[in-house]
Amino acid sequence: MTQSILFVASEGLPYIKSGGLADVIGSLPKELAKSGADVRVVLPLYKKMAINDHERFDYVVSYDVNAGNIHTMANVYSEVRDGVTFYFIEHRDMFERDELYGYGDDAYRFGFFQHATCRLLEALSYFPDIIHTHDWHTAAIPFLCRTFYSYREEFRKIKHVLTIHNLAFQGVFPEHELWASLGMNYGYFLDGTARFYNDQISYMKLGILYADKVTTVSNTYAQEILTDEFGENMQYVLGLRYFDLSGIVNGIDYDVWNSETDEALAKPFGLDTIEDKLANKLALQAQFGLPQDKDTILVGVVSRLTWQKGFYLMVEKLPEMLQARVQFVVLGNGEANIENTFNYYKHAYPDKFAFYQGYNETLAHQIYAASDLFFMPSMFEPCGISQLIAMRYGALPLVRETGGLKDTVWPYNQFNQEGTGFVFSGKSADAMRMVYDYALDTYYNRPEDWKTLVANAMTKDVSWESSAKAYLDLYQSITH
Ligand code: ADP
Ligand code: GLC
């Protein structure tokens, strides 16, 4: 059996979150730990954590990190939670900033983070069987272990899994960062290993080439990323790893997402007490100044407001969609065009359209609990956590047939009442609009069907149990 597994990631609950990656890092390791494995996680110590959590952490070790132009010290703190040891790498200048990503020196910040992680293993004399890295921020670790740190046999023996959560972000930087941020020989650019486009490098590419296994977060996305449409110019690199590429679908944390015990809700509810879901709807309507009406369908959105999430389709059709008997409650922030449109409708249709611009954990729980329909028309979706939570909370997802949405939402079949949501294919706003009309028609005219779908959705297994087992099998296949 695989004994020790180290996760390295750029965000993770309950400490820091910008999206679904944090949900995964906050829940998969603790599920794996239940198997008896030694599971640890390394995260950067961001400003929010320095303010909220630092006091609680134990000091572990300090050491120097040298790579290219980087010569500095790292301090490491830790905390054990649910059987998982979390390490936090502190560097005030690099990580104690308002945002997590999007800075001009991200190559340098995450170059440092990856080296600091390797050096942590040396400092602790702890060499796990598996290092499981996530997305571009940590994807260069397999490469570093097998080149820069290969002077030690312990590093050479570690096996690596890279999980791609979102191929749209690839850590692409000017070629000089190969030396300046990773401390690696320019030869790796010249021979094409690190090169991406003519004069750039990609951290994600290094991970794809050097990891033993590459996974992504659903089967469909694992196939999609090999195509020109979804491959983000990485499809040929991924094609080289065809036999080592697979999809393992995400689960959600049942301790956090439990509608029967959720303290954020106006009234907790379960399938047996489904009528109590209504109290959450009425409370949310009151909170947003919408008419309190238990019979009007409430459509929820909790999302980053970006092109990926398909909101341009919604923007195109909102004037028509709002003519129906409907209420929308939208939570999110992102691209200005989408935010501005939603702000416009909030003022133009105060009885029908509510918009909270920002990030709000508590409100997210309340929207999932209050909504009848959950809107998620993503253009691409590696897995998607939101539709899983929505189903668990009895809100039927309306999704586009792509990636993890295709693998997790079972379309409504009017003839046998099967299904857990509503699904459209193609990319037209009209197709989305038709399924929206169909969902409303079902809600108003086939309430018994709606009830059945809610029961199907709430009882669907979206836990980590089987996917954690799939990861353990994958680790086993490369360590045996
Ligand atoms: P992605 O990671 O691409 O943003 P996912 O569906 O995998 O999409 O995960 C999104 C996660 O972030 C979900 O847990 C969702 O509830 C949460 N989330 C997204 N936007 C917000 C927001 N504005 N406020 C609170 N939680 C949010
Ligand atoms: C990314 C993807 C999302 C996925 C999440 C966690 O943010 O956009 O689809 O659920 O990672 O794997």
Short mmCIF file of C-alpha atoms in Angstrom, two decimals, residues 112-386:
data_model
loop_
_atom_site.label_atom_id
_atom_site.label_comp_id
_atom_site.label_asym_id
_atom_site.label_seq_id
_atom_site.Cartn_x
_atom_site.Cartn_y
_atom_site.Cartn_z
CA PHE A 112 10.12 29.96 -5.05
CA PHE A 113 7.15 28.02 -3.62
CA GLN A 114 8.11 24.88 -5.54
CA HIS A 115 11.77 25.05 -4.57
CA ALA A 116 10.80 25.79 -0.99
CA THR A 117 8.66 22.64 -1.02
CA CYS A 118 11.56 20.49 -2.24
CA ARG A 119 13.85 22.03 0.34
CA LEU A 120 11.26 21.32 3.03
CA LEU A 121 11.56 17.61 2.27
CA GLU A 122 15.32 17.87 2.79
CA ALA A 123 14.92 19.90 5.97
CA LEU A 124 12.53 17.32 7.45
CA SER A 125 14.23 14.26 5.93
CA TYR A 126 10.78 13.36 4.77
CA PHE A 127 10.55 11.85 1.31
CA PRO A 128 7.01 10.74 0.44
CA ASP A 129 6.20 7.89 -1.91
CA ILE A 130 4.01 10.21 -3.98
CA ILE A 131 3.99 13.93 -4.62
CA HIS A 132 0.62 14.97 -5.96
CA THR A 133 0.78 18.41 -7.59
CA HIS A 134 -2.13 20.53 -8.79
CA ASP A 135 -2.27 22.97 -11.69
CA TRP A 136 0.57 25.09 -13.03
CA HIS A 137 1.57 26.66 -9.71
CA THR A 138 3.09 23.38 -8.56
CA ALA A 139 3.48 21.51 -11.85
CA ALA A 140 7.24 22.07 -12.15
CA ILE A 141 7.91 19.99 -9.02
CA PRO A 142 8.25 16.63 -10.81
CA PHE A 143 10.76 18.29 -13.15
CA LEU A 144 12.71 19.88 -10.29
CA CYS A 145 12.85 16.62 -8.33
CA ARG A 146 14.19 14.80 -11.39
CA THR A 147 16.73 17.41 -12.45
CA PHE A 148 17.75 20.09 -9.95
CA TYR A 149 17.38 17.85 -6.88
CA SER A 150 18.28 14.55 -8.53
CA TYR A 151 21.63 14.48 -6.73
CA ARG A 152 19.74 12.76 -3.92
CA GLU A 153 18.45 9.28 -4.45
CA GLU A 154 15.44 10.05 -2.23
CA PHE A 155 14.27 12.65 -4.73
CA ARG A 156 14.81 10.34 -7.66
CA LYS A 157 12.63 7.69 -6.05
CA ILE A 158 9.55 9.86 -5.52
CA LYS A 159 6.65 9.20 -7.93
CA HIS A 160 4.60 12.09 -9.23
CA VAL A 161 0.95 12.68 -10.08
CA LEU A 162 -0.10 15.97 -11.66
CA THR A 163 -3.78 16.88 -11.62
CA ILE A 164 -4.98 19.47 -14.11
CA HIS A 165 -7.90 21.39 -12.66
CA ASN A 166 -8.02 24.01 -15.37
CA LEU A 167 -5.94 23.88 -18.55
CA ALA A 168 -6.75 27.49 -19.38
CA PHE A 169 -4.06 28.51 -16.90
CA GLN A 170 -0.65 27.13 -17.82
CA GLY A 171 1.99 29.22 -16.09
CA VAL A 172 3.38 30.66 -19.32
CA PHE A 173 6.31 33.04 -18.80
CA PRO A 174 9.17 34.59 -20.79
CA GLU A 175 12.02 32.16 -21.48
CA HIS A 176 14.42 33.87 -19.07
CA GLU A 177 12.24 32.78 -16.14
CA LEU A 178 13.53 29.25 -16.63
CA TRP A 179 16.75 30.42 -15.11
CA ALA A 180 15.56 33.45 -13.13
CA SER A 181 12.68 31.73 -11.31
CA LEU A 182 13.40 28.01 -11.50
CA GLY A 183 17.20 28.12 -11.60
CA MET A 184 17.24 25.71 -14.50
CA ASN A 185 19.66 25.45 -17.36
CA TYR A 186 18.76 27.28 -20.58
CA GLY A 187 19.33 23.98 -22.36
CA TYR A 188 15.85 22.88 -21.27
CA PHE A 189 14.49 25.76 -23.31
CA LEU A 190 16.70 25.10 -26.31
CA ASP A 191 15.85 21.41 -26.52
CA GLY A 192 12.12 22.18 -26.31
CA THR A 193 11.41 20.59 -22.93
CA ALA A 194 10.32 23.77 -21.19
CA ARG A 195 9.54 25.75 -24.34
CA PHE A 196 5.99 26.80 -25.05
CA TYR A 197 5.33 29.02 -28.04
CA ASN A 198 8.48 30.54 -29.55
CA ASP A 199 10.04 32.39 -26.72
CA GLN A 200 8.20 31.30 -23.61
CA ILE A 201 8.13 28.48 -21.12
CA SER A 202 5.23 26.76 -19.35
CA TYR A 203 5.27 25.31 -15.84
CA MET A 204 2.25 23.20 -16.73
CA LYS A 205 4.08 21.65 -19.67
CA LEU A 206 6.97 20.62 -17.40
CA GLY A 207 4.52 18.80 -15.16
CA ILE A 208 2.79 17.06 -18.03
CA LEU A 209 6.13 15.79 -19.34
CA TYR A 210 7.74 14.82 -16.04
CA ALA A 211 4.91 13.43 -13.88
CA ASP A 212 4.39 9.66 -13.85
CA LYS A 213 0.65 10.12 -14.22
CA VAL A 214 -1.39 13.07 -15.37
CA THR A 215 -4.99 13.29 -14.32
CA THR A 216 -7.80 15.71 -14.71
CA VAL A 217 -11.01 16.06 -12.78
CA SER A 218 -13.51 14.27 -15.01
CA ASN A 219 -13.43 11.64 -17.73
CA THR A 220 -15.00 13.86 -20.34
CA TYR A 221 -12.52 16.69 -19.72
CA ALA A 222 -9.67 14.16 -19.97
CA GLN A 223 -10.86 13.44 -23.51
CA GLU A 224 -11.73 17.03 -24.37
CA ILE A 225 -8.26 18.40 -23.59
CA LEU A 226 -6.80 16.22 -26.33
CA THR A 227 -8.81 18.17 -28.91
CA ASP A 228 -8.06 21.48 -30.62
CA GLU A 229 -11.22 22.95 -29.13
CA PHE A 230 -10.36 22.40 -25.46
CA GLY A 231 -6.63 21.72 -25.57
CA GLU A 232 -5.52 25.34 -25.12
CA ASN A 233 -2.53 24.60 -27.40
CA MET A 234 -1.38 21.90 -24.99
CA GLN A 235 -3.22 19.08 -26.80
CA TYR A 236 -0.13 17.74 -28.56
CA VAL A 237 1.93 17.75 -25.38
CA LEU A 238 -0.91 15.93 -23.63
CA GLY A 239 -1.10 13.53 -26.56
CA LEU A 240 2.45 12.45 -25.77
CA ARG A 241 1.15 11.25 -22.39
CA TYR A 242 -2.01 9.65 -23.76
CA PHE A 243 -1.44 6.35 -21.94
CA ASP A 244 -0.78 8.04 -18.62
CA LEU A 245 -3.67 10.49 -18.78
CA SER A 246 -6.96 9.78 -17.05
CA GLY A 247 -9.94 11.47 -15.45
CA ILE A 248 -11.08 11.07 -11.85
CA VAL A 249 -14.19 13.01 -10.99
CA ASN A 250 -14.24 15.30 -7.93
CA GLY A 251 -16.45 14.77 -4.93
CA ILE A 252 -17.53 17.25 -2.28
CA ASP A 253 -16.93 17.42 1.44
CA TYR A 254 -20.03 15.98 3.11
CA ASP A 255 -19.00 17.51 6.46
CA VAL A 256 -19.14 21.02 5.01
CA TRP A 257 -21.99 20.52 2.54
CA ASN A 258 -24.68 18.91 4.65
CA SER A 259 -28.05 20.65 4.40
CA GLU A 260 -29.23 18.91 7.57
CA THR A 261 -26.54 20.44 9.79
CA ASP A 262 -25.52 23.57 7.86
CA GLU A 263 -25.42 26.46 10.33
CA ALA A 264 -25.53 29.09 7.59
CA LEU A 265 -29.08 28.12 6.67
CA ALA A 266 -32.29 29.80 7.85
CA LYS A 267 -33.62 26.29 8.36
CA PRO A 268 -31.67 23.08 7.85
CA PHE A 269 -33.47 20.42 5.82
CA GLY A 270 -33.05 16.98 4.33
CA LEU A 271 -34.96 14.90 1.85
CA ASP A 272 -37.38 13.79 4.57
CA THR A 273 -37.97 17.39 5.60
CA ILE A 274 -37.81 18.88 2.12
CA GLU A 275 -40.68 21.27 2.90
CA ASP A 276 -38.22 23.13 5.16
CA LYS A 277 -36.21 24.08 2.08
CA LEU A 278 -38.94 26.68 1.49
CA ALA A 279 -38.01 28.57 4.66
CA ASN A 280 -34.60 29.13 3.08
CA LYS A 281 -36.18 30.46 -0.09
CA LEU A 282 -38.39 32.90 1.82
CA ALA A 283 -35.42 34.05 3.92
CA LEU A 284 -33.26 34.68 0.88
CA GLN A 285 -36.06 36.56 -0.88
CA ALA A 286 -36.42 38.77 2.19
CA GLN A 287 -32.68 39.28 2.43
CA PHE A 288 -32.56 40.59 -1.16
CA GLY A 289 -35.83 42.53 -1.09
CA LEU A 290 -37.48 40.20 -3.58
CA PRO A 291 -41.21 39.50 -3.18
CA GLN A 292 -41.59 36.62 -0.71
CA ASP A 293 -43.34 34.05 -2.80
CA LYS A 294 -42.84 30.35 -2.24
CA ASP A 295 -44.33 29.41 -5.61
CA THR A 296 -42.10 31.44 -7.90
CA ILE A 297 -39.12 29.50 -9.17
CA LEU A 298 -35.85 30.75 -7.68
CA VAL A 299 -32.80 30.44 -9.90
CA GLY A 300 -29.42 30.60 -8.16
CA VAL A 301 -25.92 31.35 -9.41
CA VAL A 302 -22.72 31.05 -7.32
CA SER A 303 -19.73 31.49 -9.57
CA ARG A 304 -16.72 33.27 -10.88
CA LEU A 305 -18.24 35.52 -13.54
CA THR A 306 -16.01 34.66 -16.48
CA TRP A 307 -16.23 33.51 -20.06
CA GLN A 308 -15.49 29.95 -18.92
CA LYS A 309 -18.69 29.85 -16.92
CA GLY A 310 -20.89 30.66 -19.94
CA PHE A 311 -22.38 33.88 -18.63
CA TYR A 312 -22.21 35.56 -22.02
CA LEU A 313 -25.01 33.21 -23.09
CA MET A 314 -26.99 34.34 -20.08
CA VAL A 315 -26.24 38.02 -20.73
CA GLU A 316 -27.58 37.59 -24.26
CA LYS A 317 -30.84 36.03 -23.15
CA LEU A 318 -31.57 37.74 -19.84
CA PRO A 319 -34.05 40.27 -21.26
CA GLU A 320 -36.15 37.35 -22.52
CA MET A 321 -35.55 35.09 -19.55
CA LEU A 322 -36.75 37.76 -17.15
CA GLN A 323 -40.16 37.95 -18.82
CA ALA A 324 -41.09 34.65 -17.19
CA ARG A 325 -42.38 34.23 -13.65
CA VAL A 326 -38.96 33.88 -12.09
CA GLN A 327 -36.51 35.24 -9.55
CA PHE A 328 -32.73 35.18 -9.89
CA VAL A 329 -30.22 35.46 -7.06
CA VAL A 330 -26.68 35.76 -8.37
CA LEU A 331 -23.49 35.70 -6.29
CA GLY A 332 -20.12 36.25 -7.89
CA ASN A 333 -17.53 38.53 -9.33
CA GLY A 334 -15.20 38.55 -12.27
CA GLU A 335 -15.20 40.16 -15.70
CA ALA A 336 -16.51 43.74 -15.75
CA ASN A 337 -18.83 43.20 -18.73
CA ILE A 338 -20.74 40.51 -16.89
CA GLU A 339 -20.76 42.37 -13.57
CA ASN A 340 -22.03 45.53 -15.27
CA THR A 341 -24.85 43.68 -17.03
CA PHE A 342 -25.93 42.04 -13.79
CA ASN A 343 -25.84 45.37 -11.98
CA TYR A 344 -28.01 46.83 -14.71
CA TYR A 345 -30.65 44.09 -14.35
CA LYS A 346 -30.56 44.36 -10.60
CA HIS A 347 -31.75 47.95 -10.94
CA ALA A 348 -34.04 47.40 -13.92
CA TYR A 349 -35.83 44.37 -12.38
CA PRO A 350 -35.60 44.76 -8.61
CA ASP A 351 -38.45 42.28 -8.10
CA LYS A 352 -36.84 39.61 -10.21
CA PHE A 353 -33.09 39.93 -10.27
CA ALA A 354 -30.82 40.15 -7.23
CA PHE A 355 -27.05 40.41 -7.55
CA TYR A 356 -24.40 40.31 -4.82
CA GLN A 357 -21.10 41.29 -6.41
CA GLY A 358 -18.29 39.65 -4.51
CA TYR A 359 -17.23 36.50 -2.74
CA ASN A 360 -19.26 35.35 0.25
CA GLU A 361 -19.04 31.89 1.74
CA THR A 362 -22.13 32.10 3.97
CA LEU A 363 -24.30 33.52 1.22
CA ALA A 364 -23.16 30.73 -1.11
CA HIS A 365 -24.57 28.16 1.34
CA GLN A 366 -27.83 30.10 1.57
CA ILE A 367 -28.24 30.34 -2.20
CA TYR A 368 -27.68 26.63 -2.73
CA ALA A 369 -30.27 25.92 -0.03
CA ALA A 370 -32.85 28.40 -1.30
CA SER A 371 -32.66 27.77 -5.04
CA ASP A 372 -34.94 25.56 -7.08
CA LEU A 373 -32.76 25.73 -10.18
CA PHE A 374 -28.99 26.30 -10.27
CA PHE A 375 -27.66 27.95 -13.39
CA MET A 376 -24.24 26.85 -14.71
CA PRO A 377 -24.02 27.06 -18.52
CA SER A 378 -20.20 26.68 -18.67
CA MET A 379 -18.40 26.83 -22.00
CA PHE A 380 -15.91 24.37 -20.52
CA GLU A 381 -15.86 22.80 -17.08
CA PRO A 382 -13.07 20.46 -15.97
CA CYS A 383 -15.34 19.13 -13.24
CA GLY A 384 -17.35 21.75 -11.41
CA ILE A 385 -18.03 21.62 -7.70
CA SER A 386 -21.01 23.98 -7.67
#
